[in-house]
Short mmCIF file of C-alpha atoms in Angstrom, two decimals:
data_model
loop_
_atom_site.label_atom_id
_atom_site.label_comp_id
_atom_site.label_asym_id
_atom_site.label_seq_id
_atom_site.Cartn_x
_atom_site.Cartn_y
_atom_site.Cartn_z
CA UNK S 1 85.49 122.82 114.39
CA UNK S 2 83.86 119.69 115.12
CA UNK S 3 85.06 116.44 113.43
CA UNK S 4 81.79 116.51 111.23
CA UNK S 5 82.54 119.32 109.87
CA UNK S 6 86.47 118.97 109.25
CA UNK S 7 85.08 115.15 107.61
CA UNK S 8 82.73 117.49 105.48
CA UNK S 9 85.79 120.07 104.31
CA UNK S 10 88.45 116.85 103.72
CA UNK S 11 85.17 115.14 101.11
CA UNK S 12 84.42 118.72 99.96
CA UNK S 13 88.32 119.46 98.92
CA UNK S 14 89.20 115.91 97.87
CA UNK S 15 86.34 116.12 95.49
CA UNK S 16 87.30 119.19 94.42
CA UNK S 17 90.91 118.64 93.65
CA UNK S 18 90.13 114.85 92.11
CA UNK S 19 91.63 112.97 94.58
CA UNK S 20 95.09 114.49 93.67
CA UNK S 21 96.70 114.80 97.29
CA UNK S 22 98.86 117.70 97.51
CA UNK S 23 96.65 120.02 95.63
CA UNK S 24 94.62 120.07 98.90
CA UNK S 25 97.43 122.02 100.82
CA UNK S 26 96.68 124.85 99.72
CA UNK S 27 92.62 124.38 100.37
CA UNK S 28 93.88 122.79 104.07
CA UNK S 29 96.50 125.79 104.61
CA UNK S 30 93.94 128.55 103.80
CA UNK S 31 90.66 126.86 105.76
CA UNK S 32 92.53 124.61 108.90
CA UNK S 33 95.16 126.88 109.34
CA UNK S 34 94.34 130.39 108.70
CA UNK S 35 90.77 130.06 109.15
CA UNK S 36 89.69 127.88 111.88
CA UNK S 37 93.45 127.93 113.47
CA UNK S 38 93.05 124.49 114.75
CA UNK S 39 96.51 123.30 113.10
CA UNK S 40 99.76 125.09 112.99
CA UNK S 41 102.07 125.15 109.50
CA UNK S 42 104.39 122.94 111.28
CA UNK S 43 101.57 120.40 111.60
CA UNK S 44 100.40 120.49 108.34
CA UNK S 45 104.13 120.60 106.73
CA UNK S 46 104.77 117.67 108.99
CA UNK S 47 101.67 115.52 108.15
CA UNK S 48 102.25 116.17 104.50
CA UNK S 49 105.77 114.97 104.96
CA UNK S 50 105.06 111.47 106.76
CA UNK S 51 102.74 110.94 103.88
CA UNK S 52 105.43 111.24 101.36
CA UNK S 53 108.26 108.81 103.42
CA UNK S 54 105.28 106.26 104.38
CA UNK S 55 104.28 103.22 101.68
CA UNK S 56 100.97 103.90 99.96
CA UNK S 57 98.64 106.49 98.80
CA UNK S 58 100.14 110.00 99.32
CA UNK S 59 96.91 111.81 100.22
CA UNK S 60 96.79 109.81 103.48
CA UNK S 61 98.27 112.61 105.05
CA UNK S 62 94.78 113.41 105.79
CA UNK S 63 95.05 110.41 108.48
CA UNK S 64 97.75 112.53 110.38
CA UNK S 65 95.49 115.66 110.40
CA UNK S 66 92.43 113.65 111.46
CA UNK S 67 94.49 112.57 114.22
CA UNK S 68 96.40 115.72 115.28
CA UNK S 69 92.54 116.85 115.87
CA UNK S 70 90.54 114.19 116.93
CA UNK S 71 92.58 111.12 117.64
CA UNK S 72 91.95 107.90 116.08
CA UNK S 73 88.30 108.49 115.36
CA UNK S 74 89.64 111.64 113.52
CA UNK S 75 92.47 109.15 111.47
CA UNK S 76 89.16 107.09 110.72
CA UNK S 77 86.57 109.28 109.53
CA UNK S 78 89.61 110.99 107.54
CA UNK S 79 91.10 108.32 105.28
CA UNK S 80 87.15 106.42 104.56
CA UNK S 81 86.03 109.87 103.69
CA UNK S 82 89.02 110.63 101.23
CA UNK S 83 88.50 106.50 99.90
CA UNK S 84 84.62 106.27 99.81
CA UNK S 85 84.65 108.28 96.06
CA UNK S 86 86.61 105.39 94.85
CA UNK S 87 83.15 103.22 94.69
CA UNK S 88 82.39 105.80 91.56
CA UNK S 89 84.64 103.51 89.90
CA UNK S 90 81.85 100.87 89.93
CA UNK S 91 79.58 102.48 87.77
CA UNK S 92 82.27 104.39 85.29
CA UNK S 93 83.69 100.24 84.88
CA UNK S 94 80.64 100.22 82.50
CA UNK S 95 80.22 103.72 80.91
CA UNK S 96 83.72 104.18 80.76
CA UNK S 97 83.69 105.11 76.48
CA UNK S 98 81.66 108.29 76.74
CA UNK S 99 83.83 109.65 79.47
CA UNK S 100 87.24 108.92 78.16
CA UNK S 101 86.23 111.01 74.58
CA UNK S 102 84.72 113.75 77.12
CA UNK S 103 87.11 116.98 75.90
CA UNK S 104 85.09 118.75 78.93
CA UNK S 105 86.01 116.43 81.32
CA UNK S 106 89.37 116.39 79.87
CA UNK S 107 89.90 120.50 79.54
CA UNK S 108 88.36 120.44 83.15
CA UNK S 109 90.50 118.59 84.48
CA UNK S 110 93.21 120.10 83.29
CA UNK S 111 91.99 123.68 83.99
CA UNK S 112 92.37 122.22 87.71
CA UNK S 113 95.96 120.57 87.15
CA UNK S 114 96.83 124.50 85.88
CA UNK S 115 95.35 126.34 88.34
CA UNK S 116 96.10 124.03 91.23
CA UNK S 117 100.14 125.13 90.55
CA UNK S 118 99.85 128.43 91.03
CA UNK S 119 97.52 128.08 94.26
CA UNK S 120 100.01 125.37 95.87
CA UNK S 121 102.96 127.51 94.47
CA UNK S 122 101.20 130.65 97.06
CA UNK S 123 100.14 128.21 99.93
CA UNK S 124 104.46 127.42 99.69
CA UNK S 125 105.12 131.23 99.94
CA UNK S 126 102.86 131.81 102.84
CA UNK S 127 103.75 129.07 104.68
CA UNK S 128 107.23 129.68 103.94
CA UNK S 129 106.67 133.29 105.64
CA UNK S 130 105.87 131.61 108.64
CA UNK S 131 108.70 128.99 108.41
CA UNK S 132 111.55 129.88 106.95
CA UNK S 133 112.85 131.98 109.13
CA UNK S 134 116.58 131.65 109.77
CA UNK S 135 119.28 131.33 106.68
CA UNK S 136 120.12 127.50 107.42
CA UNK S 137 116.17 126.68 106.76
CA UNK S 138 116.67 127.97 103.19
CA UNK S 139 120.09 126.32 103.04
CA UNK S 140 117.97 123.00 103.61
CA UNK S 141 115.46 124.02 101.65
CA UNK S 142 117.57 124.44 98.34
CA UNK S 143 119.54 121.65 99.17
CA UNK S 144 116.42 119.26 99.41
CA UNK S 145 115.06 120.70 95.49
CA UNK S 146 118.98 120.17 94.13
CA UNK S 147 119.11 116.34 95.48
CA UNK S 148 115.48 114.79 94.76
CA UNK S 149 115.38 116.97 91.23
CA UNK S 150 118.64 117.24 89.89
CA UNK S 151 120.43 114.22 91.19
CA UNK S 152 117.57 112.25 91.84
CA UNK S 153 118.35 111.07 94.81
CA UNK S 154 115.51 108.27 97.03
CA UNK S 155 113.08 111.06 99.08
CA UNK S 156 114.36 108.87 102.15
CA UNK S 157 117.84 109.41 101.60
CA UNK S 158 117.23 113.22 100.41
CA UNK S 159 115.45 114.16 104.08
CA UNK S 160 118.40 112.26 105.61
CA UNK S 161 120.97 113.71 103.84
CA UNK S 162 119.53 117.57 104.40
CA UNK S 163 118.41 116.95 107.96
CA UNK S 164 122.09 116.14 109.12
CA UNK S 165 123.13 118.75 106.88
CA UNK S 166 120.86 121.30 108.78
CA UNK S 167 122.12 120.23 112.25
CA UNK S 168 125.33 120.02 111.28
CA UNK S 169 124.98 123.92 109.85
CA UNK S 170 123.06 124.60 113.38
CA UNK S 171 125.70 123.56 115.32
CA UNK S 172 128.76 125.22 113.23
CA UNK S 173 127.12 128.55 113.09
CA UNK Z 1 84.69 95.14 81.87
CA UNK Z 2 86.68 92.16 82.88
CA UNK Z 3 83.66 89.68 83.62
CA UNK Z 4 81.68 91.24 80.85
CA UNK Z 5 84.02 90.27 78.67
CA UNK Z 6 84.60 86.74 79.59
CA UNK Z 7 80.53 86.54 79.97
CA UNK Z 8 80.22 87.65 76.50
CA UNK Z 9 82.98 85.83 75.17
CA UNK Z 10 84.33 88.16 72.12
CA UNK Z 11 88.10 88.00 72.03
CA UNK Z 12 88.27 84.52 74.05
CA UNK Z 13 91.04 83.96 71.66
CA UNK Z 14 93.16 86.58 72.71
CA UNK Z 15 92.36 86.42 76.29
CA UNK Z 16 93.81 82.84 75.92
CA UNK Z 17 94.97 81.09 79.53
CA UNK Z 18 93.53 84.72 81.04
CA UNK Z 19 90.47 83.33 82.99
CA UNK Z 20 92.05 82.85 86.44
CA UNK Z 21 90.11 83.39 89.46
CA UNK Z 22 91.32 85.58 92.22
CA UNK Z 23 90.13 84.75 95.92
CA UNK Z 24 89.28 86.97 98.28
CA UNK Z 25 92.61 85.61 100.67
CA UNK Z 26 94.80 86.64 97.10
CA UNK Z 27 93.21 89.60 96.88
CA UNK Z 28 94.02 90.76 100.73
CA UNK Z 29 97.54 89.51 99.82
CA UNK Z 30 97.80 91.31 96.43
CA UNK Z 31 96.74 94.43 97.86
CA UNK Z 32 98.33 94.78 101.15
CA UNK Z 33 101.55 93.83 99.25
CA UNK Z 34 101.14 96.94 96.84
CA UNK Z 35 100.36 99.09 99.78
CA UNK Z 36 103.76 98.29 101.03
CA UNK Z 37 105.34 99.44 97.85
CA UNK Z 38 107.45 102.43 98.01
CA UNK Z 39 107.34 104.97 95.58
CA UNK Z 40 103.46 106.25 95.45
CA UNK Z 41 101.27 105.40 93.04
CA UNK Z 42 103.94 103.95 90.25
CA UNK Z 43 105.07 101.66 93.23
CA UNK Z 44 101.96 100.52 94.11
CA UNK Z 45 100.75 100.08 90.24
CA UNK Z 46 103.97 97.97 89.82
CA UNK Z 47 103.42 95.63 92.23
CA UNK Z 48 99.42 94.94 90.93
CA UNK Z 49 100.97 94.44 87.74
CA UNK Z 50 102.95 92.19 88.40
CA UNK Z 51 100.47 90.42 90.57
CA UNK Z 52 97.48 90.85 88.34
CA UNK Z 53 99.13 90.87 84.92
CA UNK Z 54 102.63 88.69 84.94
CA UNK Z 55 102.31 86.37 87.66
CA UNK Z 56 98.25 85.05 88.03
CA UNK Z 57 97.21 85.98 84.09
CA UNK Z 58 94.14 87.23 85.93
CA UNK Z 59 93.60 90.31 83.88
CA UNK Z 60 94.69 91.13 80.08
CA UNK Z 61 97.58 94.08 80.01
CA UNK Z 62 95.04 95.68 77.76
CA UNK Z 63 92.38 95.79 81.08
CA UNK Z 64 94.67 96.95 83.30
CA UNK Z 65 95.53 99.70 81.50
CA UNK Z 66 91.66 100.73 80.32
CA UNK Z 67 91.06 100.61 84.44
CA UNK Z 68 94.20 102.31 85.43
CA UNK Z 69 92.54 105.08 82.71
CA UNK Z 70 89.49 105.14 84.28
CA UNK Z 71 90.68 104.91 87.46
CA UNK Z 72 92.62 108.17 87.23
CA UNK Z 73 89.01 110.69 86.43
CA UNK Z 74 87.74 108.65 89.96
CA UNK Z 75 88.02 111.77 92.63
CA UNK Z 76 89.63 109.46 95.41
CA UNK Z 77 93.23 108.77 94.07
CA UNK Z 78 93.88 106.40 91.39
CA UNK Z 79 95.40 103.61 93.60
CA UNK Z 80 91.82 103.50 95.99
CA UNK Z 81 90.45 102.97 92.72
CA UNK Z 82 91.99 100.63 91.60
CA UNK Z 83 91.27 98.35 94.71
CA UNK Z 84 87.43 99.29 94.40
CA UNK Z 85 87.55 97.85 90.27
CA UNK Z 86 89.81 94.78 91.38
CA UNK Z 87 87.89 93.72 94.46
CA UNK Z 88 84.53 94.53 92.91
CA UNK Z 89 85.79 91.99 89.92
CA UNK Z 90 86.64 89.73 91.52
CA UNK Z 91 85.01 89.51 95.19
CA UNK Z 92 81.96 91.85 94.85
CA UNK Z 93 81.18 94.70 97.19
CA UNK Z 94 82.66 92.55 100.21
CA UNK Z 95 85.74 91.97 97.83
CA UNK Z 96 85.98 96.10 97.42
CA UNK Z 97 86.58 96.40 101.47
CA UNK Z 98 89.14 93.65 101.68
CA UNK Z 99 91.49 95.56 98.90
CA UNK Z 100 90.58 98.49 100.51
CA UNK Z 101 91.29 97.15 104.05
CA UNK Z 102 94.74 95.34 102.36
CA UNK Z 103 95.97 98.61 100.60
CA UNK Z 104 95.50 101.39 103.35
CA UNK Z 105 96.10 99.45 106.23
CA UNK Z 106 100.21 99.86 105.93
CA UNK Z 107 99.85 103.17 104.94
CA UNK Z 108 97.43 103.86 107.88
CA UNK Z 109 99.67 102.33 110.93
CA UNK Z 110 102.71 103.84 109.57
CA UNK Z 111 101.33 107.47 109.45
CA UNK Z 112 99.32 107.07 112.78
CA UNK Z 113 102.71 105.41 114.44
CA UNK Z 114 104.38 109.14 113.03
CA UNK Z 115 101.95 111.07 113.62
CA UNK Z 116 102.32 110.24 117.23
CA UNK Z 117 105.97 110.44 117.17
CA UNK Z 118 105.38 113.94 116.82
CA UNK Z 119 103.18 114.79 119.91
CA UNK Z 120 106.42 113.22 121.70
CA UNK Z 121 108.97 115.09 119.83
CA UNK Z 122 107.06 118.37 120.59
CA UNK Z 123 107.62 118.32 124.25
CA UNK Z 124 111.04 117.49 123.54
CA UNK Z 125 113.79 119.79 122.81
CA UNK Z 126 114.51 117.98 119.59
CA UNK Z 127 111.48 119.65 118.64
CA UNK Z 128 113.19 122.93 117.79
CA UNK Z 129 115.64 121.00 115.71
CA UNK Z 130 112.20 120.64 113.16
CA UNK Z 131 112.82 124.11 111.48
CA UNK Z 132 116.39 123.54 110.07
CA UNK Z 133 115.63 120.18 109.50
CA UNK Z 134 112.34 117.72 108.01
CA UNK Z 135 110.47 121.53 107.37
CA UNK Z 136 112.63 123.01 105.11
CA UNK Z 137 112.84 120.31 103.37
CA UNK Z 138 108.57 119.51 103.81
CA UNK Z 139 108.40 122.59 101.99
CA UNK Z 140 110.22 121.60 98.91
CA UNK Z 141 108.48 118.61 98.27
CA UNK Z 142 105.78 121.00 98.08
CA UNK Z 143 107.46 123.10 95.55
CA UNK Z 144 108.45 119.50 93.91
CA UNK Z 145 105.44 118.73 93.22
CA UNK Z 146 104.23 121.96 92.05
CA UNK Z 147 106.99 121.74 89.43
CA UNK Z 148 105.57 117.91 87.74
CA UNK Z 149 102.24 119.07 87.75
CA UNK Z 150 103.12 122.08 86.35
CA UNK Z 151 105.47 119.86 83.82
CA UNK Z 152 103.75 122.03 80.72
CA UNK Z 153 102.84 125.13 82.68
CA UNK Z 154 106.15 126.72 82.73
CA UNK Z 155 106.56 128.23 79.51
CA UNK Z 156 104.72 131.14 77.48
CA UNK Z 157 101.01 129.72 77.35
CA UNK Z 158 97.77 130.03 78.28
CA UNK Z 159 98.07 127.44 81.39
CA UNK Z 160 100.97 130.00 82.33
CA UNK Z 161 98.66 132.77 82.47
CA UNK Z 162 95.90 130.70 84.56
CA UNK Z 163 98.64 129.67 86.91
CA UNK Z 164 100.26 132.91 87.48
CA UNK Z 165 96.80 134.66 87.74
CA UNK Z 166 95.62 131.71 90.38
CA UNK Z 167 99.06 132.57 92.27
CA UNK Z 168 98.17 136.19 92.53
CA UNK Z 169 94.89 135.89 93.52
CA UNK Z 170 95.69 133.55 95.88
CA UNK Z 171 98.57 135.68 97.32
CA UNK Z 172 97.75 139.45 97.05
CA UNK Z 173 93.90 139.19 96.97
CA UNK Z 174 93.39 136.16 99.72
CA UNK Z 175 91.12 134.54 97.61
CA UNK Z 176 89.42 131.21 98.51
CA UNK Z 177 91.67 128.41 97.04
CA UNK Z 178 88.50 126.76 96.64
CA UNK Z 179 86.55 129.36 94.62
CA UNK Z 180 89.90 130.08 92.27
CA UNK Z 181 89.96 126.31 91.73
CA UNK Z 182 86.73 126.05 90.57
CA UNK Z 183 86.81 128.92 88.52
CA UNK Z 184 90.00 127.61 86.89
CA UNK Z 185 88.74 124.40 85.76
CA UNK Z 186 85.49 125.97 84.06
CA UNK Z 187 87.77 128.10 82.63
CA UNK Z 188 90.18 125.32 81.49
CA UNK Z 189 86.97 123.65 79.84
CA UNK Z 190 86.66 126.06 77.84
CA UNK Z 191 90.08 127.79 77.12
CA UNK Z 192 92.52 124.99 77.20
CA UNK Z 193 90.80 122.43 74.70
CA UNK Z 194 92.80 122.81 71.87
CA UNK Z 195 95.82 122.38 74.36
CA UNK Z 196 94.81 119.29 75.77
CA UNK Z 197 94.13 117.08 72.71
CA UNK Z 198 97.58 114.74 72.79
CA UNK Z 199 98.62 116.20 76.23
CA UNK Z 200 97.81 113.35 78.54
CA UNK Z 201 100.46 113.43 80.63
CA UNK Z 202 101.30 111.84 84.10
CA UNK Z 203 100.16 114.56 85.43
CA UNK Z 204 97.67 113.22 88.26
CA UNK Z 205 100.57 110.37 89.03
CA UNK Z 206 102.81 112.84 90.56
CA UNK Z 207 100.63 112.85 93.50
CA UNK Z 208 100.40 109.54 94.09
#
């Protein structure tokens, strides 16, 4: 894949999903790592991770991949390609009334929101296949859902909190 | 529009004290502060806010809101938006790369700085330490965010039935996530109207 093309696919999907982030994983799981096998689950799991600890704009994850394949011209051509659709935003400043009423746009987007949960909620599953493969990796995964959902706990402190927990279970067992 | 408005001069009552200029040294400052913000897009909106709203008067509550609205149809992520409305406002098409420039650039350095930390770590034995550890746990932010889109998804509906069908066909029938996508927001257009109408929830925030 040459860096043309992956800066086609990351326009093509961010387009697609409307800019919403982590409803590409599943479009990036299916076509970078399945498909064209130039990242590994690992990478991808890992890129969308640093994104979410990191300041700023979540879908900058893209940066990481752009780099894991083509180095800092990759991290480049990545994040203006995911930003240059913000300039849209120029013309919409002015013919912003039609839109907003638009029950299309509105019923379209949401018909993406919908189906986008079930296709991340597969991507999870099959990456999960390749992943979660020992008992204490489940252990961490449950543990991660209970603390940033039920007790609400900073994302920072959650990964901390689980990733001790994890070696500590590694080195126990 | 902001300038619009002022050129027009309706409501110059109500905009009041609200005719501050923003330079194009603010705006760096403005934005590269809210791309330090923690917290996604809520942190970063927060700090503009603040900036934009509380502290300069620059820009009516009601304005920021209508372009945080508009901003969130723009397919590039709310908060890139954003910067491309603000620095068009107020510094023109040069003024839409400095926010640009301001808000990315932590973001940028921080993920690149990681990004290499992992080449390192995977020639280290620390590296098999990743699969009881960060992926695990990468995973369930995954699932996490699933969940908040999928806020009203999760209970007997229509968006149910899209979702689960999406799943399955995504699963079992290797679909293209692409092509299922697609088809589901046609479909939405037409099948999830009614549900929509006072439905507006945070729903594209959660990614942010």
């Amino acid at each position: 894949m040459s860096l043309w093309k992956l800066a086609l696919l990351i326009a093509l999907f961010n387009l697609m999903t409307f800019g919403n982030g982590p409803v590409m994983i599943p479009l990036l799981q299916t076509h970078l790592v399945e498909g064209a096998r130039v990242l590994t689950e690992d990478q991808l799991l890992y890129a969308f991770t640093i994104a979410r600890v990191t300041p700023g704009q979540a879908n900058f994850y893209v940066a990481s991949i752009g780099y894991m394949l083509y180095g800092i011209p990759g991290a480049i051509v990545a994040t203006l390609v995911i930003m240059l659709p913000g300039y849209i935003m120029i013309p919409l400043l002015h013919g912003y009334e039609h839109l907003r009423d638009s029950r299309w746009i509105k019923s379209f987007t949401k018909g993406l929101t919908v189906t986008s949960v079930g296709l991340i909620l597969a991507a999870v599953v099959q990456i999960a296949r390749g992943t979660l493969t020992q008992p204490i990796a489940w252990v961490v995964l449950l543990a991660t859902l209970v603390m940033t959902q039920l007790l609400k706990w900073n994302i920072l402190v959650a990964l901390a909190a689980v990733s001790c927990l994890g070696l500590l279970l590694k080195w126990l067992l | 529009m902001v300038e619009s408005s002022l050129k027009r001069g309706e409501d110059k009552e109500q905009r009041g004290n609200y005719t501050t200029r923003v330079t194009r040294g603010e705006l760096f400052s403005i934005f590269l502060r809210a791309g330090l913000a923690f917290g996604g897009g809520l942190g970063i909106l927060a700090v503009l806010e603040e900036e934009l709203v509380a502290k300069r008067r620059a820009v009516t509550r009601e304005e920021f809101l209508t372009i945080y609205g508009i901003g969130r149809i723009v397919p590039s992520g709310t908060m890139t938006a954003l910067a491309v409305a603000y620095g068009y406002t107020f510094g023109g098409l040069s003024g839409t790369v400095i926010a640009l420039a301001a808000l990315s650039l932590p973001a940028f350095v921080l993920t690149i700085a990681l990004t290499i930390a992992y080449h390192y770590l995977r020639n280290s034995r620390l590296f098999d330490l990743l699969p009881v550890t960060i992926m695990p746990a990468a995973l369930a932010l995954i699932v996490v965010v699933a969940l908040k889109l999928g806020k009203d998804v999760f209970r007997p509906s229509r968006e149910l039935i899209l979702a689960g069908v999406a799943f399955a066909l995504a699963l079992f029938l290797r679909l293209n996530p692409a092509l299922i996508l697609l088809a589901g927001g046609v479909l939405g257009a037409f099948a999830l109207q009614k549900a929509e109408e006072e439905n507006d929830t945070e729903e594209k925030d959660s990614g942010k």
